[in-house]
Short mmCIF file of C-alpha atoms in Angstrom, two decimals:
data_model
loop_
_atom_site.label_atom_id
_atom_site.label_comp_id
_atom_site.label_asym_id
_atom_site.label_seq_id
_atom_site.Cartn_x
_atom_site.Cartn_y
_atom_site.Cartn_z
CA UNK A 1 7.86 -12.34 -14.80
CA UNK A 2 4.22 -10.83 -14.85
CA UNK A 3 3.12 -8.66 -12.12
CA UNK A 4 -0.04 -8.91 -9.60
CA UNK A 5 -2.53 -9.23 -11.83
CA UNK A 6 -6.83 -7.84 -10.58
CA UNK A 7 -9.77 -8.55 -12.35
CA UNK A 8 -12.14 -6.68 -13.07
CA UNK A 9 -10.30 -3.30 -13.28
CA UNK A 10 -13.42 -1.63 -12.85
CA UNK A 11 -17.02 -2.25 -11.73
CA UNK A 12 -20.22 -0.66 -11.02
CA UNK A 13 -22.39 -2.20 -8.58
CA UNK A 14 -25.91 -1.28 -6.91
CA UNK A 15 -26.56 -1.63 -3.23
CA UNK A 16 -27.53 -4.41 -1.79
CA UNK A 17 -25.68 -6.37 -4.66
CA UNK A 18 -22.77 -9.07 -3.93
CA UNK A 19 -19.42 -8.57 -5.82
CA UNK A 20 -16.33 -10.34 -6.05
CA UNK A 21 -12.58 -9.41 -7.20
CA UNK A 22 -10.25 -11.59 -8.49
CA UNK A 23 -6.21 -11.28 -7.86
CA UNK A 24 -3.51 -13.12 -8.98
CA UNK A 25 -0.02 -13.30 -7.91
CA UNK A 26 3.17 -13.20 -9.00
CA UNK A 27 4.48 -16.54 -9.98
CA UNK A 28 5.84 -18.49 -6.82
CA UNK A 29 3.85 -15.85 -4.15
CA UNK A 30 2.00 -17.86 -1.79
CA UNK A 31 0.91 -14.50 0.25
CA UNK A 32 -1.89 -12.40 -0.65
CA UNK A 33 -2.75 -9.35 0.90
CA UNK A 34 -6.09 -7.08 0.26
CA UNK A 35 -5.87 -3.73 0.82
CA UNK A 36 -9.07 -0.86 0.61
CA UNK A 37 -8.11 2.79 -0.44
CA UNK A 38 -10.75 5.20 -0.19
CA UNK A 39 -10.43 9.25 -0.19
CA UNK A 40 -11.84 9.47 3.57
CA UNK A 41 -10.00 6.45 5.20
CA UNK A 42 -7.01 6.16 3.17
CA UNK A 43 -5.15 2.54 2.50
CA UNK A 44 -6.77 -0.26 5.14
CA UNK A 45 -5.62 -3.74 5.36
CA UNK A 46 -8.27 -6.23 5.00
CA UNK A 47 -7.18 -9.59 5.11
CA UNK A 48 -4.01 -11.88 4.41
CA UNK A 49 -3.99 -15.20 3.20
CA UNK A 50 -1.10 -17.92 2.70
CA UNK A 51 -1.34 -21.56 1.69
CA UNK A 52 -4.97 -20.91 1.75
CA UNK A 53 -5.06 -19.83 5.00
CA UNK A 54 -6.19 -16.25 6.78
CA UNK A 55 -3.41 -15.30 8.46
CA UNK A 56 -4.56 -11.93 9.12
CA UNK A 57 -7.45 -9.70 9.26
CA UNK A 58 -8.10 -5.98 9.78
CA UNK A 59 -11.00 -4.50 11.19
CA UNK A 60 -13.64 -4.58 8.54
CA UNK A 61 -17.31 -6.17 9.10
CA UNK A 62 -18.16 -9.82 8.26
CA UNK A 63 -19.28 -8.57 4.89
CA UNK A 64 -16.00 -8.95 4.01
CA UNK A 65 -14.67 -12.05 3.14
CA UNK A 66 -11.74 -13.47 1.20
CA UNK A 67 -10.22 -17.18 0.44
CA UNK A 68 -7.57 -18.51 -1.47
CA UNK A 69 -6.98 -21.40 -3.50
CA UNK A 70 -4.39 -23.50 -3.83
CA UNK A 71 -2.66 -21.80 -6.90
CA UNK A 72 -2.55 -19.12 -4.77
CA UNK A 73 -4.73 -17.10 -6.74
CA UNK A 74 -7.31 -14.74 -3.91
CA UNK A 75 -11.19 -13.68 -4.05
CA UNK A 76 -12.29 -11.29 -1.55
CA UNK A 77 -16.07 -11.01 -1.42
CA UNK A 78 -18.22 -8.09 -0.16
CA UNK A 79 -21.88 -8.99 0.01
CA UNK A 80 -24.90 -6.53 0.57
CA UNK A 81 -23.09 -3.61 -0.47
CA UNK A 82 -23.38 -0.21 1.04
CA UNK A 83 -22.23 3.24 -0.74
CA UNK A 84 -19.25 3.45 1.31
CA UNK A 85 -17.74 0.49 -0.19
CA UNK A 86 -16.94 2.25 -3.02
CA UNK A 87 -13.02 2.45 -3.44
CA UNK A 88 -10.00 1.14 -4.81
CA UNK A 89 -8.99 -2.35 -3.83
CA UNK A 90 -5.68 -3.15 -4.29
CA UNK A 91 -4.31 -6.66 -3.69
CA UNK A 92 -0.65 -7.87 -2.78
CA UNK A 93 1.31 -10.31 -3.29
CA UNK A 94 4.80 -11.78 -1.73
CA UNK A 95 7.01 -14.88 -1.07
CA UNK A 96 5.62 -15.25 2.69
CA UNK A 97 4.19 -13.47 5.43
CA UNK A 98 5.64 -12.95 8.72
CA UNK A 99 9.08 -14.12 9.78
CA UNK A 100 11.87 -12.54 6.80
CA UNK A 101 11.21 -9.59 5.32
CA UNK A 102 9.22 -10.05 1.85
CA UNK A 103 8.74 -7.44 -0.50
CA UNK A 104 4.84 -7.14 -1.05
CA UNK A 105 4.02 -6.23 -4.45
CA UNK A 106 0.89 -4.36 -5.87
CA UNK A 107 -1.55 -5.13 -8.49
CA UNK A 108 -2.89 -1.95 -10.29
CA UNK A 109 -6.49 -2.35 -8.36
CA UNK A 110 -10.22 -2.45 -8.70
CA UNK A 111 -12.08 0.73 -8.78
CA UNK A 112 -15.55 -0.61 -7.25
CA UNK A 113 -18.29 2.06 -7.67
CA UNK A 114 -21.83 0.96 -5.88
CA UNK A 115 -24.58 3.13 -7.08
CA UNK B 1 0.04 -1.53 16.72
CA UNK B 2 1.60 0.91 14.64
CA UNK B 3 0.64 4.32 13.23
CA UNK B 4 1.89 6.66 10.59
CA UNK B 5 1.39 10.30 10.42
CA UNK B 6 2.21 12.32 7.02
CA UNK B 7 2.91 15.71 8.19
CA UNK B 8 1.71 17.25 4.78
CA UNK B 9 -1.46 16.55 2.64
CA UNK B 10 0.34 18.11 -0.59
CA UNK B 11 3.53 19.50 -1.12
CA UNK B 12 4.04 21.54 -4.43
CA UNK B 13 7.62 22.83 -6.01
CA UNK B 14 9.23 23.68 -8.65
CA UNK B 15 10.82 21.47 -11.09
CA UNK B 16 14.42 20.46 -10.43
CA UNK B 17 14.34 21.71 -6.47
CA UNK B 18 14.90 19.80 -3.32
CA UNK B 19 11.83 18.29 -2.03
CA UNK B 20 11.22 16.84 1.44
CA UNK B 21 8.14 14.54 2.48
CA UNK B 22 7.67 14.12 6.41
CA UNK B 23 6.84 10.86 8.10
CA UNK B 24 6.62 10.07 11.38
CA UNK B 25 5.74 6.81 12.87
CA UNK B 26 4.59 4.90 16.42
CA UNK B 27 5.27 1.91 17.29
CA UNK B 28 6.15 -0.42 20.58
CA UNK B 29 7.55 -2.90 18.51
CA UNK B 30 10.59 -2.76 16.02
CA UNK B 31 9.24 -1.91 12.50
CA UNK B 32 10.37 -2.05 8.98
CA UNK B 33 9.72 1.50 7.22
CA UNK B 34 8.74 1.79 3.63
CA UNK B 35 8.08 4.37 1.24
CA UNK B 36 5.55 3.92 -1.89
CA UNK B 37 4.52 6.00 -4.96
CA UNK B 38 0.66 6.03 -6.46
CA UNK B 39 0.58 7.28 -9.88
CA UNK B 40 -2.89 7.98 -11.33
CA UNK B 41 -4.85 4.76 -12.06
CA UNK B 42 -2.19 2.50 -10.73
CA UNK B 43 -1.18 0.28 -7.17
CA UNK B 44 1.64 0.94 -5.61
CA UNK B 45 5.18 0.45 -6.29
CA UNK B 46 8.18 0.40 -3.67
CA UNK B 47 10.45 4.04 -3.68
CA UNK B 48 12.20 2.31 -1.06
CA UNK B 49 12.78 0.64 2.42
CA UNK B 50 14.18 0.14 5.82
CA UNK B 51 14.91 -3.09 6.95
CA UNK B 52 18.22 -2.67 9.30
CA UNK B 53 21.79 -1.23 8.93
CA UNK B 54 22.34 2.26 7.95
CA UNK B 55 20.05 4.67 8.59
CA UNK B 56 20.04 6.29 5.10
CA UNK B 57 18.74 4.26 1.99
CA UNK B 58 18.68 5.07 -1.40
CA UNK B 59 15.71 3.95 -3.27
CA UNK B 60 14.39 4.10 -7.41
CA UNK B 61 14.07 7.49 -8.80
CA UNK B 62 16.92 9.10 -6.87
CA UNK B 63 14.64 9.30 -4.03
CA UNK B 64 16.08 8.47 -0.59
CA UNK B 65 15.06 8.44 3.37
CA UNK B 66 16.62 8.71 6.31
CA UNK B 67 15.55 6.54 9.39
CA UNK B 68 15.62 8.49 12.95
CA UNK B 69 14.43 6.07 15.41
CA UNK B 70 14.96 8.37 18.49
CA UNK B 71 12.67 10.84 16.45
CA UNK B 72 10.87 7.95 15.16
CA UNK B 73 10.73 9.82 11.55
CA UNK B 74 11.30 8.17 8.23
CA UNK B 75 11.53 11.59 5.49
CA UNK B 76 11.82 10.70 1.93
CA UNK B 77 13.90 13.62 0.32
CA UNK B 78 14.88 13.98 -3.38
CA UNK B 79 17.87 16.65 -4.12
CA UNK B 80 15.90 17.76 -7.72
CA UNK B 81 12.40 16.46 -8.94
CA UNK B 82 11.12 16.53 -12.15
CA UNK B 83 7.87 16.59 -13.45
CA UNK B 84 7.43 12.98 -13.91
CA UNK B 85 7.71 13.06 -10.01
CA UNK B 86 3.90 14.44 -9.70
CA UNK B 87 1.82 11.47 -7.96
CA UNK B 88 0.94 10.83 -4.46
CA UNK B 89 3.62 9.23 -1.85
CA UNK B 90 2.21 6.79 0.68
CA UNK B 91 4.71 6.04 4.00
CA UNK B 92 3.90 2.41 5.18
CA UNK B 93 5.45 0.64 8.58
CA UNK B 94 4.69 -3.30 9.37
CA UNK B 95 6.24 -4.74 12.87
CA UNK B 96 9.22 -6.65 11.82
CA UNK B 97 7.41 -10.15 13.02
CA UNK B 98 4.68 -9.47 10.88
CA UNK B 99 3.48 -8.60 7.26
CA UNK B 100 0.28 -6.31 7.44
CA UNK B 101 1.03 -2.70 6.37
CA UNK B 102 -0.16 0.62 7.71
CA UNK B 103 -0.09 3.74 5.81
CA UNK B 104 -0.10 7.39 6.65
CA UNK B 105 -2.66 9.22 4.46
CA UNK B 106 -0.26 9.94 1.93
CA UNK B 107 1.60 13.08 0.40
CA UNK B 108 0.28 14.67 -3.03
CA UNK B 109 3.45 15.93 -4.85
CA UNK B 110 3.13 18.13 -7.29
CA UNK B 111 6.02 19.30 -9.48
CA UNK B 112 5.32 22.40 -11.53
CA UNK B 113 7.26 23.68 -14.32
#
């Protein structure tokens, strides 16, 4: 079974710009989870989503925005980008949120850079 | 909410020694406990976790962690690391009626020969 899969693996973007990252799950995940990693903060959850659906959402500015369609596949957005942006964003995927326990697993990330 | 403290920033030994990396965690709620490992230029990937039941798991690797909820600390401990063991090692709790993830600021380990 193929594993989270994030595209693009890497991008530079100037400030001000828009960008947006792509993540798809693992076959039969309907959760998706974004996380940002960044030297100063460390991992921060962003936003879940199931059946298209936020069902959660960290404390991050409106700049930040995600959906999810109904192959489950994610997009989180980040408009008017600001150097601090810059990270690694690393999405998630499981069965289901809350409730059982589901394992979440990791896709290998996209380095953003803004310039 | 929850909150996870890594007691050390990096922790470097010797290849084939004991190695212990502290966690300690807050919570009101019951939690599940979970240990991950970063390589370089990768996500994360599940050492192990603590769901319920006995307090000791075993995870991949030969790494396991013992859960002390009167201490409310969750260190991962490997009896003899090897080189390939070098990456960084993230602790992670969630409240056991939800799904969102918080991590300590993770542990560099760095196994030198």
């Amino acid at each position: 079974k193929a594993g989270v899969t994030q595209t693009p693996r890497y991008l530079i973007k100037t400030r001000g710009q828009q960008v947006t990252l792509s993540c798809s799950p693992i076959s039969g995940h309907r959760s998706v989870s974004w996380y940002q990693q960044t030297p100063g903060q460390g991992l921060q959850f962003l936003f879940e989503y199931f059946s298209e659906t936020q069902r959660n959402k960290g404390n991050f500015p409106g700049r930040f925005s995600g959906r999810q369609f109904s192959n489950s596949r994610s997009e989180m957005n980040v408009s008017t980008l600001e150097l601090g942006d810059s990270a690694l964003y690393l999405c998630a995927s499981s069965l289901a949120p809350a409730g059982d326990y589901y394992e979440q697993y990791f896709g290998p990330g996209t380095r953003l850079t803004v310039t | 909410a929850q909150s996870v403290t890594q007691l050390d920033s990096q922790v470097p030994v010797f290849e084939e020694a004991p190695v212990e990396l502290r966690c300690n965690y807050s919570s009101s709620v019951s939690v599940y406990l979970f240990w991950y490992v970063q390589y370089p230029n990768q996500g994360l990937q599940l050492l192990l976790k603590y769901l319920s039941g006995s307090t000791l798991v075993k995870g991949i690797n030969g790494f396991e962690a013992e859960f002390n909820k009167s201490q409310t600390s969750f260190h991962l401990r490997k009896p003899s690391v090897h080189i390939s063991d070098t990456a960084e090692y993230f602790c992670a709790v969630t409240a056991t009626s939800g799904s969102r993830l918080t991590f300590g600021e993770g542990t560099q380990l760095t196994v030198n020969p």
